[in-house]
mmCIF file of C-alpha atoms in Angstrom:
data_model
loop_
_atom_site.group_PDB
_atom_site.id
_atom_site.type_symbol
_atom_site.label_atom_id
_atom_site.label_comp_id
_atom_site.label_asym_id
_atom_site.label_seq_id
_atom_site.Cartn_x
_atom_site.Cartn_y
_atom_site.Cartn_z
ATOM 1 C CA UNK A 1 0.000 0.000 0.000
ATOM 2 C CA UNK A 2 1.121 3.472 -0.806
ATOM 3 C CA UNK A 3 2.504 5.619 2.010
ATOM 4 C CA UNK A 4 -0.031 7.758 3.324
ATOM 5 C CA UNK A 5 0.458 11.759 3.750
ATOM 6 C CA UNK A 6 -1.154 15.268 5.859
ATOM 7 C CA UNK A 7 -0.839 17.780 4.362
ATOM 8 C CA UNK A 8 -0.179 20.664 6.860
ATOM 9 C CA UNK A 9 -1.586 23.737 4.911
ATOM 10 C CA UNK A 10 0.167 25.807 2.018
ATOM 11 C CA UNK A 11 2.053 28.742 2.371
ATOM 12 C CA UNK A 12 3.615 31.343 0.285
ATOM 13 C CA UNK A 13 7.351 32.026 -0.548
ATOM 14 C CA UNK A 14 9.426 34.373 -2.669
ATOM 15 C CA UNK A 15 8.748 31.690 -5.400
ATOM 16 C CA UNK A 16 5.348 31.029 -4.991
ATOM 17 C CA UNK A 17 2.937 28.625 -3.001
ATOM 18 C CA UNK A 18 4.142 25.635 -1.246
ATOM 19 C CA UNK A 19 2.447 22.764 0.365
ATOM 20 C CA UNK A 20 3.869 21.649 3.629
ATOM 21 C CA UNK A 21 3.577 18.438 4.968
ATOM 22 C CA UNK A 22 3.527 17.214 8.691
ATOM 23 C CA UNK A 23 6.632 16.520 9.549
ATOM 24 C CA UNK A 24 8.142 19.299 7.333
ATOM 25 C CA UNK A 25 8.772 18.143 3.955
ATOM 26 C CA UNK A 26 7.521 21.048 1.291
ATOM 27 C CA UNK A 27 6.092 20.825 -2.146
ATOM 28 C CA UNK A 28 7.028 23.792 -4.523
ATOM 29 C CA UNK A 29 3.651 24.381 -6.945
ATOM 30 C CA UNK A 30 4.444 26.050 -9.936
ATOM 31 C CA UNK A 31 2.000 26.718 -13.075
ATOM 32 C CA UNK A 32 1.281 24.017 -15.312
ATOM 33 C CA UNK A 33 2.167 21.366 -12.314
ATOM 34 C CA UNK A 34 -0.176 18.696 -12.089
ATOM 35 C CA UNK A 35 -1.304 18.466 -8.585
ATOM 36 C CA UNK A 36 -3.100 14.878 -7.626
ATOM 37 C CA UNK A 37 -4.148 12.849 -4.630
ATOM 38 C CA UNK A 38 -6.654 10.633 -3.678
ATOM 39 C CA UNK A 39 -7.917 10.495 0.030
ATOM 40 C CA UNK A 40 -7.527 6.902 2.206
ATOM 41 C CA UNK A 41 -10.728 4.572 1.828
ATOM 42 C CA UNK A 42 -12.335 4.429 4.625
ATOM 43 C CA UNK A 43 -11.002 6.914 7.405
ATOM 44 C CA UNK A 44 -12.158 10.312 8.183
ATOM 45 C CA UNK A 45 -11.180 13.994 8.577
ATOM 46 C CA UNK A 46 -9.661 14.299 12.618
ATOM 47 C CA UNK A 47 -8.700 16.812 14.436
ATOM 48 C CA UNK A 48 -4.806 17.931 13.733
ATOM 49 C CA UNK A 49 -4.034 19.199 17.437
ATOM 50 C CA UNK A 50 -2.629 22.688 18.535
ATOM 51 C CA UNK A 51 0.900 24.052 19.172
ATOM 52 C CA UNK A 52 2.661 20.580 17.849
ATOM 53 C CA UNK A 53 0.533 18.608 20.374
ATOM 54 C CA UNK A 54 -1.813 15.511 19.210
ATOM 55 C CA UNK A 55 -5.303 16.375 20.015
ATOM 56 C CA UNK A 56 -6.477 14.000 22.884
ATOM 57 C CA UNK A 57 -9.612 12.937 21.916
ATOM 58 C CA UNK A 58 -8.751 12.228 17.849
ATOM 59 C CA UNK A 59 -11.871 14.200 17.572
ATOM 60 C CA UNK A 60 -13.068 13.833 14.496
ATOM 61 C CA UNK A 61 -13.781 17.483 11.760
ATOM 62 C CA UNK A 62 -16.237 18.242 9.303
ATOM 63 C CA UNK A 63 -14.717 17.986 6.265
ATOM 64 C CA UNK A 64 -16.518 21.039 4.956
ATOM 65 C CA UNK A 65 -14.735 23.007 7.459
ATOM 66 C CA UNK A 66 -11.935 25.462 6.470
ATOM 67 C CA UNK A 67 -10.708 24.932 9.912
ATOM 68 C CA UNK A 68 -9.307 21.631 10.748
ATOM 69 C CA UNK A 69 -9.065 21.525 14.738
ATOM 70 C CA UNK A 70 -12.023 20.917 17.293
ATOM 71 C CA UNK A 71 -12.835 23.567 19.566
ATOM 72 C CA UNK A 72 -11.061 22.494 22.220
ATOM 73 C CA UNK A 73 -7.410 22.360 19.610
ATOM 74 C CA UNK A 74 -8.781 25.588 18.057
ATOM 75 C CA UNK A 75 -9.283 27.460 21.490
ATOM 76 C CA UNK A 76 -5.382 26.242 22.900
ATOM 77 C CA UNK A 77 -4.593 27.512 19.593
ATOM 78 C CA UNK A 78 -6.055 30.904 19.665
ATOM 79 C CA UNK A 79 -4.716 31.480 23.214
ATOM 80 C CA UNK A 80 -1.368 33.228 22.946
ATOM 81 C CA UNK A 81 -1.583 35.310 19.233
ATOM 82 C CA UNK A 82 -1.878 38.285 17.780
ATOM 83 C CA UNK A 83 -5.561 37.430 16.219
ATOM 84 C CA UNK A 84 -6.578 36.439 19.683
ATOM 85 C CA UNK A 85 -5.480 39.797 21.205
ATOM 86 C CA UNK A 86 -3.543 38.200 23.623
ATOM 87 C CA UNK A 87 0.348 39.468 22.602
ATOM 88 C CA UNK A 88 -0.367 43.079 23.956
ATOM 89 C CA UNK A 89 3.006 43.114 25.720
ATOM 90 C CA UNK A 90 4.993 42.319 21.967
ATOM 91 C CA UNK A 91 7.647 44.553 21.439
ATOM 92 C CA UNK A 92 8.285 43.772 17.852
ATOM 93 C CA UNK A 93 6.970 46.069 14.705
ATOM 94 C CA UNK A 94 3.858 45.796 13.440
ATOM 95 C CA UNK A 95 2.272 46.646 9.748
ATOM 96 C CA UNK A 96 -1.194 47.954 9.133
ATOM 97 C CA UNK A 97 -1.943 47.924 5.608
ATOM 98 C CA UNK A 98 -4.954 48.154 3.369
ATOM 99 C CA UNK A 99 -5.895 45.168 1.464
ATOM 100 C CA UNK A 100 -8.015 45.209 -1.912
ATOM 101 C CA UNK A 101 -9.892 41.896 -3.092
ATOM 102 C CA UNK A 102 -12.092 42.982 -5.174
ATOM 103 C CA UNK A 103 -14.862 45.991 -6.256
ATOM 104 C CA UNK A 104 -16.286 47.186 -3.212
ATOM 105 C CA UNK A 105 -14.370 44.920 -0.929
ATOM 106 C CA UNK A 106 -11.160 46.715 0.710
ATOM 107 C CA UNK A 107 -10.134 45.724 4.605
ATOM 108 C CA UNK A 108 -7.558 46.765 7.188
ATOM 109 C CA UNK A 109 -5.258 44.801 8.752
ATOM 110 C CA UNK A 110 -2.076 44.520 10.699
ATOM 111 C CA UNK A 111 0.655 41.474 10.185
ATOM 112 C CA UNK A 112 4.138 41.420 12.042
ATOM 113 C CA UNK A 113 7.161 43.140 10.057
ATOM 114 C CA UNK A 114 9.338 40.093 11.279
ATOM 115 C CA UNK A 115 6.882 37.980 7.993
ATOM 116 C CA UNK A 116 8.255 39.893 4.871
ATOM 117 C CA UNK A 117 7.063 42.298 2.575
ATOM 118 C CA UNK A 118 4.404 39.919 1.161
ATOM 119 C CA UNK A 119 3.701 36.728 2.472
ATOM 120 C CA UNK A 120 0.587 37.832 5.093
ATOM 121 C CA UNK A 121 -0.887 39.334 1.957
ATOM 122 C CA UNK A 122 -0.456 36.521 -0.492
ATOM 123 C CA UNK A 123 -1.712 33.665 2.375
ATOM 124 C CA UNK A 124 -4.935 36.101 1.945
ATOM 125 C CA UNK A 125 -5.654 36.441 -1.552
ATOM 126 C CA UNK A 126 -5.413 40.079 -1.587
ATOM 127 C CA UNK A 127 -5.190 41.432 -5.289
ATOM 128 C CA UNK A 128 -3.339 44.422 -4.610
ATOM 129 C CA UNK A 129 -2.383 46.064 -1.405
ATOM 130 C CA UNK A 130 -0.496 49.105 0.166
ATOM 131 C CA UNK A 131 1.138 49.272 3.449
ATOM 132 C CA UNK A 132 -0.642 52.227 5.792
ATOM 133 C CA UNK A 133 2.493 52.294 8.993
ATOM 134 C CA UNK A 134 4.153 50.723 11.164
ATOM 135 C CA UNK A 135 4.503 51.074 14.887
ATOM 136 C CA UNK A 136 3.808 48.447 17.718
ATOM 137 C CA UNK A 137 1.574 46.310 18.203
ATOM 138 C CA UNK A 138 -1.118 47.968 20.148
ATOM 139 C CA UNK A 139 -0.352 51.539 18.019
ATOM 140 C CA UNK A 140 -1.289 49.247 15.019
ATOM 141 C CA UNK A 141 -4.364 47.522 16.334
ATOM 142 C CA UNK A 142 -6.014 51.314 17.413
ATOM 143 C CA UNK A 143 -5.110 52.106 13.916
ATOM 144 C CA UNK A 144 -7.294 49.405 12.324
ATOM 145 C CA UNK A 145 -10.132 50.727 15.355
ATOM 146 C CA UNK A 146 -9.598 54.235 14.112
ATOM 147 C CA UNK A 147 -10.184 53.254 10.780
ATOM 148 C CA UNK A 148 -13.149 50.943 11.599
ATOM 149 C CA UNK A 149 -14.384 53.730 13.130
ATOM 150 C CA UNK A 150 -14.132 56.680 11.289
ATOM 151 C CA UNK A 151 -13.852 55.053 7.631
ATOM 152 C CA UNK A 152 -15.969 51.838 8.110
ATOM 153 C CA UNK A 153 -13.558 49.614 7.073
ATOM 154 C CA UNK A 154 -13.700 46.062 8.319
ATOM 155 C CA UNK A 155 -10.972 44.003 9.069
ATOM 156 C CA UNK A 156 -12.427 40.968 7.970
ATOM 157 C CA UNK A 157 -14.471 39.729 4.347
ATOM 158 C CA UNK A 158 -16.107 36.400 4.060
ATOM 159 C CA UNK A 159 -13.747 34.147 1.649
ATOM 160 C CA UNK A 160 -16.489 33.239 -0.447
ATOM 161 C CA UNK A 161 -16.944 36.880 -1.457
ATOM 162 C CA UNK A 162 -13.175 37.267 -2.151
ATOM 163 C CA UNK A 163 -13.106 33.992 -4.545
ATOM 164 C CA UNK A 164 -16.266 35.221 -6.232
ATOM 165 C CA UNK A 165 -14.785 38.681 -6.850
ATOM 166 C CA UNK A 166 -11.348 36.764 -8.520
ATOM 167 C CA UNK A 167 -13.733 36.153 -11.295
ATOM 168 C CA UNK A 168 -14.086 39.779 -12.626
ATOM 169 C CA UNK A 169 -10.954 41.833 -11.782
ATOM 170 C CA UNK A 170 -10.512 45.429 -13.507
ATOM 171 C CA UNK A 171 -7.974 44.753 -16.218
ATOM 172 C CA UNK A 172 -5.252 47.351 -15.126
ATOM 173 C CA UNK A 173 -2.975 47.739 -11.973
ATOM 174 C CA UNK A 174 -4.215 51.463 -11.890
ATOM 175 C CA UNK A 175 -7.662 50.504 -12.188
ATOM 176 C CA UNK A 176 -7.138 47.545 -9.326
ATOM 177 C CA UNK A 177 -5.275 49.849 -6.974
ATOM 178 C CA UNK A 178 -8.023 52.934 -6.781
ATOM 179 C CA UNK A 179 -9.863 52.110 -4.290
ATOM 180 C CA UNK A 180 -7.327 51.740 -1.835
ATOM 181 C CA UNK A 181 -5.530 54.640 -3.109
ATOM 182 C CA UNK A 182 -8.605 56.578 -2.448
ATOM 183 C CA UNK A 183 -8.930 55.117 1.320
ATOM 184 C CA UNK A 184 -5.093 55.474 1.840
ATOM 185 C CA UNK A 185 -5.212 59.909 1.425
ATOM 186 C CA UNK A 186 -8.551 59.715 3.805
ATOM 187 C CA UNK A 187 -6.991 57.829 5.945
ATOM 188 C CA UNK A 188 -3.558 59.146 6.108
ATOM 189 C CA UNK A 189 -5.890 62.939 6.533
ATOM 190 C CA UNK A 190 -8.039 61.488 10.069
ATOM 191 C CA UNK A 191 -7.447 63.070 13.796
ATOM 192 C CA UNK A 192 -6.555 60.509 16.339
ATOM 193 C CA UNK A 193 -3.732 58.731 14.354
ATOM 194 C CA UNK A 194 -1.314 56.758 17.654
ATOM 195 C CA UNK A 195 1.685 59.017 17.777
ATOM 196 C CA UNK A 196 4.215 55.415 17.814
ATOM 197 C CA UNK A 197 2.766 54.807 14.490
ATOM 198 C CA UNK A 198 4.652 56.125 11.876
ATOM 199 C CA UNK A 199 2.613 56.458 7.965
ATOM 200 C CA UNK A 200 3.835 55.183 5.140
ATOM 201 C CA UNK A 201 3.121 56.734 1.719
ATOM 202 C CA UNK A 202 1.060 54.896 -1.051
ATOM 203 C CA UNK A 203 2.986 52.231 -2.787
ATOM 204 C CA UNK A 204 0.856 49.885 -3.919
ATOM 205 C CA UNK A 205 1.596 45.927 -4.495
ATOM 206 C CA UNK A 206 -0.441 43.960 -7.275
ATOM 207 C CA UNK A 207 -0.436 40.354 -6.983
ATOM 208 C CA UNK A 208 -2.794 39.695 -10.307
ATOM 209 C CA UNK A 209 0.707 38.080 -12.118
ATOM 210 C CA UNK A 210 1.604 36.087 -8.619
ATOM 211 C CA UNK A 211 -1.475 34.694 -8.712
ATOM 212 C CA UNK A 212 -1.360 33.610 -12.350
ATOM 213 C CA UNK A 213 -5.214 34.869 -12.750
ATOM 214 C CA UNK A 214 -4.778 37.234 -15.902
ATOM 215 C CA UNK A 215 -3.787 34.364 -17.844
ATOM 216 C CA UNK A 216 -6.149 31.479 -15.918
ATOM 217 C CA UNK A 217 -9.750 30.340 -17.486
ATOM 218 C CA UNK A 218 -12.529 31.544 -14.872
ATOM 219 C CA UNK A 219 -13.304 28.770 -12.264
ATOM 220 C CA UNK A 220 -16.179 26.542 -13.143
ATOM 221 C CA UNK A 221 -17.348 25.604 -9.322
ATOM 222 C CA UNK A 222 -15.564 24.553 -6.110
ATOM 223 C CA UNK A 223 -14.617 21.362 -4.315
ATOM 224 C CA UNK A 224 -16.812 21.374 -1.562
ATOM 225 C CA UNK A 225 -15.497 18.944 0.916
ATOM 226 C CA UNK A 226 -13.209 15.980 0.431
ATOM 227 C CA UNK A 227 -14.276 12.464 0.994
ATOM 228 C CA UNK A 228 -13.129 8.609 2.236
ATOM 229 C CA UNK A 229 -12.337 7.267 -1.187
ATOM 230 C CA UNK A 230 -12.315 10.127 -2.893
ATOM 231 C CA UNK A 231 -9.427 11.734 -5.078
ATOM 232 C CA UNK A 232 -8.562 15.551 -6.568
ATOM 233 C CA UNK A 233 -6.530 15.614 -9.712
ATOM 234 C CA UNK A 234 -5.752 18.294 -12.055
ATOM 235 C CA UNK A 235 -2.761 21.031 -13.646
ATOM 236 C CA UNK A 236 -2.485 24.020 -11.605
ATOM 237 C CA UNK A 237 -3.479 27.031 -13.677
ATOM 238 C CA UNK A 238 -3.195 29.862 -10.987
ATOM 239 C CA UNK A 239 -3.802 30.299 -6.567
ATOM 240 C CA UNK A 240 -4.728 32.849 -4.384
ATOM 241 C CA UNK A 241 -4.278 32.714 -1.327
ATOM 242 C CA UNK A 242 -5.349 28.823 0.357
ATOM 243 C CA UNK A 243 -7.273 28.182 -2.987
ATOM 244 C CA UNK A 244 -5.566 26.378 -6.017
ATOM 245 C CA UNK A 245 -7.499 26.441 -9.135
ATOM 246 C CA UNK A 246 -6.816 23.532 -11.383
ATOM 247 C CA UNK A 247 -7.677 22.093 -14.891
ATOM 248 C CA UNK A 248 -9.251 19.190 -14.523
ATOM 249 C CA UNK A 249 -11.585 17.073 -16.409
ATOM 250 C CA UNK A 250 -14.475 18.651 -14.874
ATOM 251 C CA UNK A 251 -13.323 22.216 -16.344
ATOM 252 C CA UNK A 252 -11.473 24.622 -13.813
ATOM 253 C CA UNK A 253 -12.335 23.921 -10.047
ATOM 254 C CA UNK A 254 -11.345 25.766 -7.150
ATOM 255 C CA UNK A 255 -9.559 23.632 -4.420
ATOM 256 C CA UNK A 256 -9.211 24.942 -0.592
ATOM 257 C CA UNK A 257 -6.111 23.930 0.491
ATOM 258 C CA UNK A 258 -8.014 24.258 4.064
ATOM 259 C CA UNK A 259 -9.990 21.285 3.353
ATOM 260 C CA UNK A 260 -6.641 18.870 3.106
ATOM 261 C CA UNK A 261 -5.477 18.848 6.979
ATOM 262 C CA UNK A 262 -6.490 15.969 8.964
ATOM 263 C CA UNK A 263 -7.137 14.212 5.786
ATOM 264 C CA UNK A 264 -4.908 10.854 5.039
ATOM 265 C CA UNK A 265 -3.541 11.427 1.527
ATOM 266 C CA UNK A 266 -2.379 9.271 -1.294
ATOM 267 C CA UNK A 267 -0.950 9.617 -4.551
ATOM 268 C CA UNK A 268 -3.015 9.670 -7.517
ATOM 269 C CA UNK A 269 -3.121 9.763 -11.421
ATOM 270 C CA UNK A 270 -4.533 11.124 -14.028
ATOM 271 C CA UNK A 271 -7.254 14.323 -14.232
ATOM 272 C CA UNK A 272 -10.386 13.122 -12.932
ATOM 273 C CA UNK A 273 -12.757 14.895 -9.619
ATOM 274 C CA UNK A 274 -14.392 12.250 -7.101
ATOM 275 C CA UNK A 275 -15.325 14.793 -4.499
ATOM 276 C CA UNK A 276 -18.710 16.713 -3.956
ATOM 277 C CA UNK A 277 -18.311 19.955 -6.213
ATOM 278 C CA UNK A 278 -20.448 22.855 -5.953
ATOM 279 C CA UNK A 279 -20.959 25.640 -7.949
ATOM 280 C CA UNK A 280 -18.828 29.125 -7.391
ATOM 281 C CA UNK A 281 -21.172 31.344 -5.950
ATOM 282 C CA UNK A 282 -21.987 35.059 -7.700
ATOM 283 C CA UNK A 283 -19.997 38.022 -6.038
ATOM 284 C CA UNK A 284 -21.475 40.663 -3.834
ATOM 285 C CA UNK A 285 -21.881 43.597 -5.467
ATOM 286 C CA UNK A 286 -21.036 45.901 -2.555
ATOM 287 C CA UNK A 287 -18.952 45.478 0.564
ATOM 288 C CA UNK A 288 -21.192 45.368 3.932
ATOM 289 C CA UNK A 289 5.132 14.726 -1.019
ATOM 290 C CA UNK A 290 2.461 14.241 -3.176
ATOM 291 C CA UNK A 291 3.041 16.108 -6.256
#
């Protein structure tokens, strides 16, 4: 019987994406790559632990879940980060930037200098982006407050509406990068800014050629869930973020790398889809060792 692999999520380099597997091997995906695996008969999705520990109950995960840990994993988890607001004392530098995904659909957000230029950005499918300042950790999160506040900018946007938007992108940088261009001069112009923050001018990043979507056919659904039995095959024609959108004999689907974790993987051949796929769903029109 073929060895069996987890996949431990996919991540973004200087290069491009790269799926990591648990116990740190890394698969480089670059365009035209055909990625393929087939999931073990007869097991199910379980719970992948929290801070390198096994989870103690094996609990098992819905496998339509974008989050593979139960809630007790995903509380231990949560309970010393940034997202969690529980690093208050940090002394390193902090980012806020502005983050564009689509018409309508711009959000604020903070990631730690110490992660590159890039990579926070590219792990969230953000099609263009400019940085806003930098300063510590709490000067940076009453930034994104100040913003909420005064501009109505959220911090967060469903996925689903990000993927949908993917589909219909302006066809310039210039054209991509004017909304947040717009939001960075208002605000860049508000009262209350934290003093330890320092601004940074507009300079923004466009991620349309990292992604590879200029040049990819528009998705014709989603894999929905993976299943005992099942398998995913396909060449990669562009990613964004978690999501790798491959050819596949079922026309271009949309994988979530999310839904791989806690998952016993195999290799596979050939092009074929035997996993529940559902359709993409239409875009809001205005912002509330495998392969």
């Amino acid at each position: 019987m073929a060895q069996a692999w987890r996949c431990a999520g996919l991540s973004w380099t200087a290069g491009g994406p790269v799926l990591i597997w648990d116990g740190g091997r890394r698969s480089a995906l670059t365009w035209g790559k055909t990625v393929a695996f087939g999931v073990a008969e007869g097991g199910a999705r379980t719970c992948v632990g929290a801070r390198g520990n096994m989870c103690p109950h094996s609990a098992r995960v819905s496998a339509r879940s974008t989050g593979p840990r139960c809630e007790e994993c995903a509380r231990l988890d949560r309970a010393h980060s940034v997202a969690a607001d529980t690093l208050a004392d940090d002394p390193r530098p902090y980012r806020v930037y502005l983050a564009w995904f689509g018409p309508g659909m711009t959000k604020v957000g903070i990631t730690g200098a110490r992660r590159g230029l890039t990579a926070r950005l590219l792990e969230q499918g953000a099609v263009c982006f400019s940085w806003l300042g930098t300063g510590p950790l709490m000067a940076a999160r009453r930034t994104e407050e100040l913003l909420r506040a005064a501009l109505r900018v959220p911090d967060r946007i469903p996925y689903a509406a990000k993927r949908a938007a993917r589909a219909a992108l302006p066809a310039t940088g210039e054209e991509r990068a004017a909304e947040i261009a717009a939001l960075h001069e208002r605000a860049l112009a508000l009262t209350g800014w934290p003093e330890s923050l320092d601004p940074e001018p507009f300079r923004p990043v466009d991620h349309v050629e990292a992604f590879a979507l200029a040049r990819a056919p528009a998705p014709a659904g989603v894999v929905g869930e993976l299943v005992a039995g099942g398998a995913v095959s396909g060449e990669l024609v562009a990613a964004a973020g978690p999501d790798l959108h491959l050819a596949t004999n079922r026309g271009v689907l949309v994988l979530d790398t999310r839904l791989l974790p806690g998952w016993e993987l195999l290799p596979a051949a050939g092009r074929r889809v035997e996993v529940p796929v559902r359709a993409l769903k239409e875009r809001a029109t205005a912002q509330d060792g495998l392969f």
